Amino acid sequence: MARLHLFDLDGTLLHGTSAPVEISRQLGLEAETVALDREISAGLIGPPEYAARVHALWVDLTDAHVAAAFEGAPWLARIREVWAEIRGQGDYCAVVSLSPSFFVERLTGWGAHAAYGSRFPAVPFTEPVDPAGVLSAAAKVLIADRLCEEFGVTRADCVAYGDSLSDKDLFGAVPVSVAVNADSHLAGLATHTYMGMDLWEAYELVRTSR
């Protein structure tokens, strides 16, 4: 039976940062977005409010800013190699993140079968964010279920990789999980724990298990 590997983005594939922080860095608004990251991590605001507030910060955002943020972000090493190996094994890999879809979806170019993020309007913005399109921890499980159906696997065939509160529901829904540079929200929940800068090393923890 094929397996489906589900990857979080912020703090997992991106080390010590989030896509919104990297985007805001291009606009000189890093500090403001780091503060928002702290608020959502502490549970002081929810995903819809977070999305609305970063959208308000990004009034001057262009596609060039997004491309520069993506290219210059501190990615873990060997992401593409891991996904190539997964594909070569006949398995599937997907990214599911609360970050904006216009950033997350770029990862299909690195080999992800699918990439889902919160739906934002096209850049440059001429419309507000629709709260209905903003993902949550619970939405990650729903998307995982849809991907299982699409790829012909079940939750029992899934491996989740994450680092924080937004991954807690998914870690509880699948049998195998890898906490990658994780915070205290995932303590005791993960099957495996990895600290480091190389995704291949995290993948090795589950590579041979079926």
CSV table of C-alpha atoms in Angstrom, one decimal:
chain,number,residue,atom,x,y,z
A,1,MET,CA,0.0,0.0,0.0
A,2,ALA,CA,1.3,3.5,-0.9
A,3,ARG,CA,1.8,6.0,1.8
A,4,LEU,CA,0.9,9.7,2.0
A,5,HIS,CA,3.5,12.0,3.6
A,6,LEU,CA,1.9,15.3,4.9
A,7,PHE,CA,4.2,18.2,5.5
A,8,ASP,CA,3.5,21.4,7.5
A,9,LEU,CA,5.4,24.5,6.2
A,10,ASP,CA,6.0,27.1,8.8
A,11,GLY,CA,8.6,25.9,11.4
A,12,THR,CA,8.8,22.6,9.7
A,13,LEU,CA,10.0,22.9,6.1
A,14,LEU,CA,10.9,26.5,7.0
A,15,HIS,CA,13.4,26.6,9.9
A,16,GLY,CA,12.5,29.0,12.7
A,17,THR,CA,10.2,31.2,10.7
A,18,SER,CA,7.0,31.4,8.7
A,19,ALA,CA,6.0,32.2,5.2
A,20,PRO,CA,4.3,35.4,6.3
A,21,VAL,CA,7.4,36.6,8.1
A,22,GLU,CA,9.6,35.9,5.0
A,23,ILE,CA,7.1,37.8,2.8
A,24,SER,CA,6.9,40.7,5.3
A,25,ARG,CA,10.7,40.8,5.4
A,26,GLN,CA,10.6,41.9,1.7
A,27,LEU,CA,8.5,44.8,2.7
A,28,GLY,CA,10.4,45.9,5.8
A,29,LEU,CA,7.5,44.6,8.0
A,30,GLU,CA,9.2,41.6,9.6
A,31,ALA,CA,8.8,42.8,13.3
A,32,GLU,CA,5.1,43.3,12.9
A,33,THR,CA,4.6,39.8,11.5
A,34,VAL,CA,6.8,38.2,14.1
A,35,ALA,CA,4.5,39.7,16.7
A,36,LEU,CA,1.5,38.3,14.9
A,37,ASP,CA,3.1,34.9,14.8
A,38,ARG,CA,3.6,35.1,18.6
A,39,GLU,CA,0.0,36.0,19.1
A,40,ILE,CA,-1.4,33.1,17.0
A,41,SER,CA,1.1,30.6,18.6
A,42,ALA,CA,-0.1,31.6,22.0
A,43,GLY,CA,-3.7,31.2,21.0
A,44,LEU,CA,-4.5,34.9,21.4
A,45,ILE,CA,-5.8,35.2,17.9
A,46,GLY,CA,-7.2,32.7,15.5
A,47,PRO,CA,-6.3,32.0,11.8
A,48,PRO,CA,-9.0,34.3,10.3
A,49,GLU,CA,-7.8,37.3,12.3
A,50,TYR,CA,-4.2,36.5,11.6
A,51,ALA,CA,-4.9,36.3,7.9
A,52,ALA,CA,-6.8,39.6,7.9
A,53,ARG,CA,-4.0,41.4,9.7
A,54,VAL,CA,-1.2,40.2,7.5
A,55,HIS,CA,-3.3,41.0,4.4
A,56,ALA,CA,-3.6,44.6,5.8
A,57,LEU,CA,0.2,44.8,6.2
A,58,TRP,CA,0.7,43.7,2.6
A,59,VAL,CA,-0.9,46.6,0.7
A,60,ASP,CA,2.2,47.0,-1.4
A,61,LEU,CA,2.9,43.3,-2.0
A,62,THR,CA,3.9,42.2,-5.5
A,63,ASP,CA,4.7,38.8,-7.2
A,64,ALA,CA,8.3,39.9,-7.2
A,65,HIS,CA,8.3,40.2,-3.4
A,66,VAL,CA,6.7,36.7,-3.0
A,67,ALA,CA,9.3,35.2,-5.4
A,68,ALA,CA,12.1,36.8,-3.5
A,69,ALA,CA,10.7,35.6,-0.1
A,70,PHE,CA,10.4,32.0,-1.4
A,71,GLU,CA,13.8,31.9,-2.9
A,72,GLY,CA,15.5,33.5,0.1
A,73,ALA,CA,13.7,31.6,2.9
A,74,PRO,CA,15.7,29.4,5.3
A,75,TRP,CA,14.5,26.0,4.0
A,76,LEU,CA,15.6,22.7,5.5
A,77,ALA,CA,18.1,20.9,3.4
A,78,ARG,CA,17.2,18.2,0.9
A,79,ILE,CA,13.5,18.8,0.6
A,80,ARG,CA,13.5,18.1,-3.1
A,81,GLU,CA,15.6,14.9,-2.6
A,82,VAL,CA,13.1,13.6,0.0
A,83,TRP,CA,10.1,14.2,-2.3
A,84,ALA,CA,11.9,12.6,-5.2
A,85,GLU,CA,12.5,9.6,-3.1
A,86,ILE,CA,8.9,9.5,-2.0
A,87,ARG,CA,7.7,9.7,-5.6
A,88,GLY,CA,10.2,7.0,-6.6
A,89,GLN,CA,8.8,4.7,-4.0
A,90,GLY,CA,5.3,5.1,-5.5
A,91,ASP,CA,4.2,7.1,-2.4
A,92,TYR,CA,2.7,10.6,-2.2
A,93,CYS,CA,3.7,13.9,-0.6
A,94,ALA,CA,1.7,17.0,0.1
A,95,VAL,CA,2.1,20.3,1.9
A,96,VAL,CA,-0.8,21.5,4.1
A,97,SER,CA,-0.3,24.9,5.7
A,98,LEU,CA,-2.2,27.8,7.2
A,99,SER,CA,0.1,30.2,5.3
A,100,PRO,CA,-1.1,31.9,2.1
A,101,SER,CA,-1.8,29.6,-0.9
A,102,PHE,CA,0.1,31.8,-3.3
A,103,PHE,CA,3.3,30.9,-1.3
A,104,VAL,CA,2.5,27.3,-0.4
A,105,GLU,CA,1.6,26.3,-4.0
A,106,ARG,CA,5.0,27.1,-5.2
A,107,LEU,CA,6.2,23.9,-3.6
A,108,THR,CA,4.6,21.8,-6.3
A,109,GLY,CA,7.5,22.9,-8.4
A,110,TRP,CA,9.8,21.1,-5.9
A,111,GLY,CA,8.0,17.8,-6.3
A,112,ALA,CA,5.0,17.9,-3.9
A,113,HIS,CA,2.0,16.1,-5.4
A,114,ALA,CA,-0.3,18.8,-3.8
A,115,ALA,CA,0.1,22.0,-1.8
A,116,TYR,CA,-2.7,23.6,0.2
A,117,GLY,CA,-2.7,26.9,2.0
A,118,SER,CA,-5.2,29.5,3.1
A,119,ARG,CA,-6.9,31.1,0.1
A,120,PHE,CA,-5.8,34.7,-0.3
A,121,PRO,CA,-6.8,37.0,-3.2
A,122,ALA,CA,-4.3,37.4,-6.1
A,123,VAL,CA,-1.3,39.6,-5.6
A,124,PRO,CA,-1.3,42.6,-5.8
A,125,PHE,CA,-4.4,42.7,-3.6
A,126,THR,CA,-7.6,44.3,-4.8
A,127,GLU,CA,-9.9,42.3,-2.5
A,128,PRO,CA,-10.1,41.4,1.2
A,129,VAL,CA,-9.4,37.9,2.5
A,130,ASP,CA,-12.4,35.7,2.7
A,131,PRO,CA,-12.4,34.1,6.2
A,132,ALA,CA,-14.1,31.0,4.8
A,133,GLY,CA,-10.9,30.2,2.8
A,134,VAL,CA,-8.6,30.5,5.8
A,135,LEU,CA,-7.4,27.1,7.0
A,136,SER,CA,-7.2,25.9,10.6
A,137,ALA,CA,-5.8,22.9,12.5
A,138,ALA,CA,-9.0,21.0,12.0
A,139,ALA,CA,-9.0,21.9,8.3
A,140,LYS,CA,-5.7,20.1,7.9
A,141,VAL,CA,-7.4,16.9,8.8
A,142,LEU,CA,-10.2,17.5,6.3
A,143,ILE,CA,-7.7,18.2,3.6
A,144,ALA,CA,-5.7,15.1,4.5
A,145,ASP,CA,-8.9,13.0,4.2
A,146,ARG,CA,-9.6,14.5,0.7
A,147,LEU,CA,-6.0,13.7,-0.3
A,148,CYS,CA,-6.4,10.1,0.9
A,149,GLU,CA,-9.5,9.7,-1.2
A,150,GLU,CA,-7.7,11.3,-4.2
A,151,PHE,CA,-4.6,9.0,-3.9
A,152,GLY,CA,-6.5,5.9,-2.9
A,153,VAL,CA,-5.0,5.6,0.6
A,154,THR,CA,-6.4,5.8,4.1
A,155,ARG,CA,-5.4,7.7,7.3
A,156,ALA,CA,-3.6,4.5,8.4
A,157,ASP,CA,-1.2,5.0,5.4
A,158,CYS,CA,-0.3,8.6,6.4
A,159,VAL,CA,2.8,10.1,7.9
A,160,ALA,CA,2.5,13.7,9.3
A,161,TYR,CA,5.4,16.1,9.8
A,162,GLY,CA,4.9,19.3,11.9
A,163,ASP,CA,6.1,21.5,14.6
A,164,SER,CA,3.3,23.3,16.5
A,165,LEU,CA,-0.3,23.7,17.6
A,166,SER,CA,-1.6,23.8,14.1
A,167,ASP,CA,-0.4,20.2,13.6
A,168,LYS,CA,-1.9,18.8,16.8
A,169,ASP,CA,-5.2,17.6,15.2
A,170,LEU,CA,-3.4,16.0,12.3
A,171,PHE,CA,-0.9,14.2,14.6
A,172,GLY,CA,-3.9,12.8,16.5
A,173,ALA,CA,-5.6,11.6,13.3
A,174,VAL,CA,-2.7,9.6,11.7
A,175,PRO,CA,-0.7,6.7,13.1
A,176,VAL,CA,2.8,8.0,12.4
A,177,SER,CA,4.1,11.5,12.9
A,178,VAL,CA,7.4,13.3,13.1
A,179,ALA,CA,7.8,16.4,15.2
A,180,VAL,CA,10.4,18.6,13.4
A,181,ASN,CA,12.0,21.2,15.5
A,182,ALA,CA,8.8,21.2,17.4
A,183,ASP,CA,7.4,23.3,20.3
A,184,SER,CA,5.7,22.1,23.5
A,185,HIS,CA,2.3,21.7,21.8
A,186,LEU,CA,3.4,18.4,20.3
A,187,ALA,CA,5.1,17.0,23.3
A,188,GLY,CA,4.2,13.4,23.8
A,189,LEU,CA,2.1,13.2,20.6
A,190,ALA,CA,4.7,12.4,17.9
A,191,THR,CA,5.9,9.0,17.0
A,192,HIS,CA,9.4,10.4,16.3
A,193,THR,CA,11.2,13.7,17.1
A,194,TYR,CA,13.8,15.4,15.0
A,195,MET,CA,15.9,18.5,15.7
A,196,GLY,CA,18.0,19.8,12.9
A,197,MET,CA,18.2,21.4,9.5
A,198,ASP,CA,18.0,18.4,7.1
A,199,LEU,CA,14.6,17.0,6.0
A,200,TRP,CA,16.2,13.8,4.8
A,201,GLU,CA,17.3,13.0,8.4
A,202,ALA,CA,13.7,13.5,9.6
A,203,TYR,CA,12.4,11.3,6.7
A,204,GLU,CA,14.9,8.6,7.6
A,205,LEU,CA,13.1,8.1,10.9
A,206,VAL,CA,10.1,6.7,8.9
A,207,ARG,CA,11.7,5.8,5.6
A,208,THR,CA,11.8,2.0,6.1
A,209,SER,CA,8.7,1.5,8.2
A,210,ARG,CA,5.5,0.4,6.6
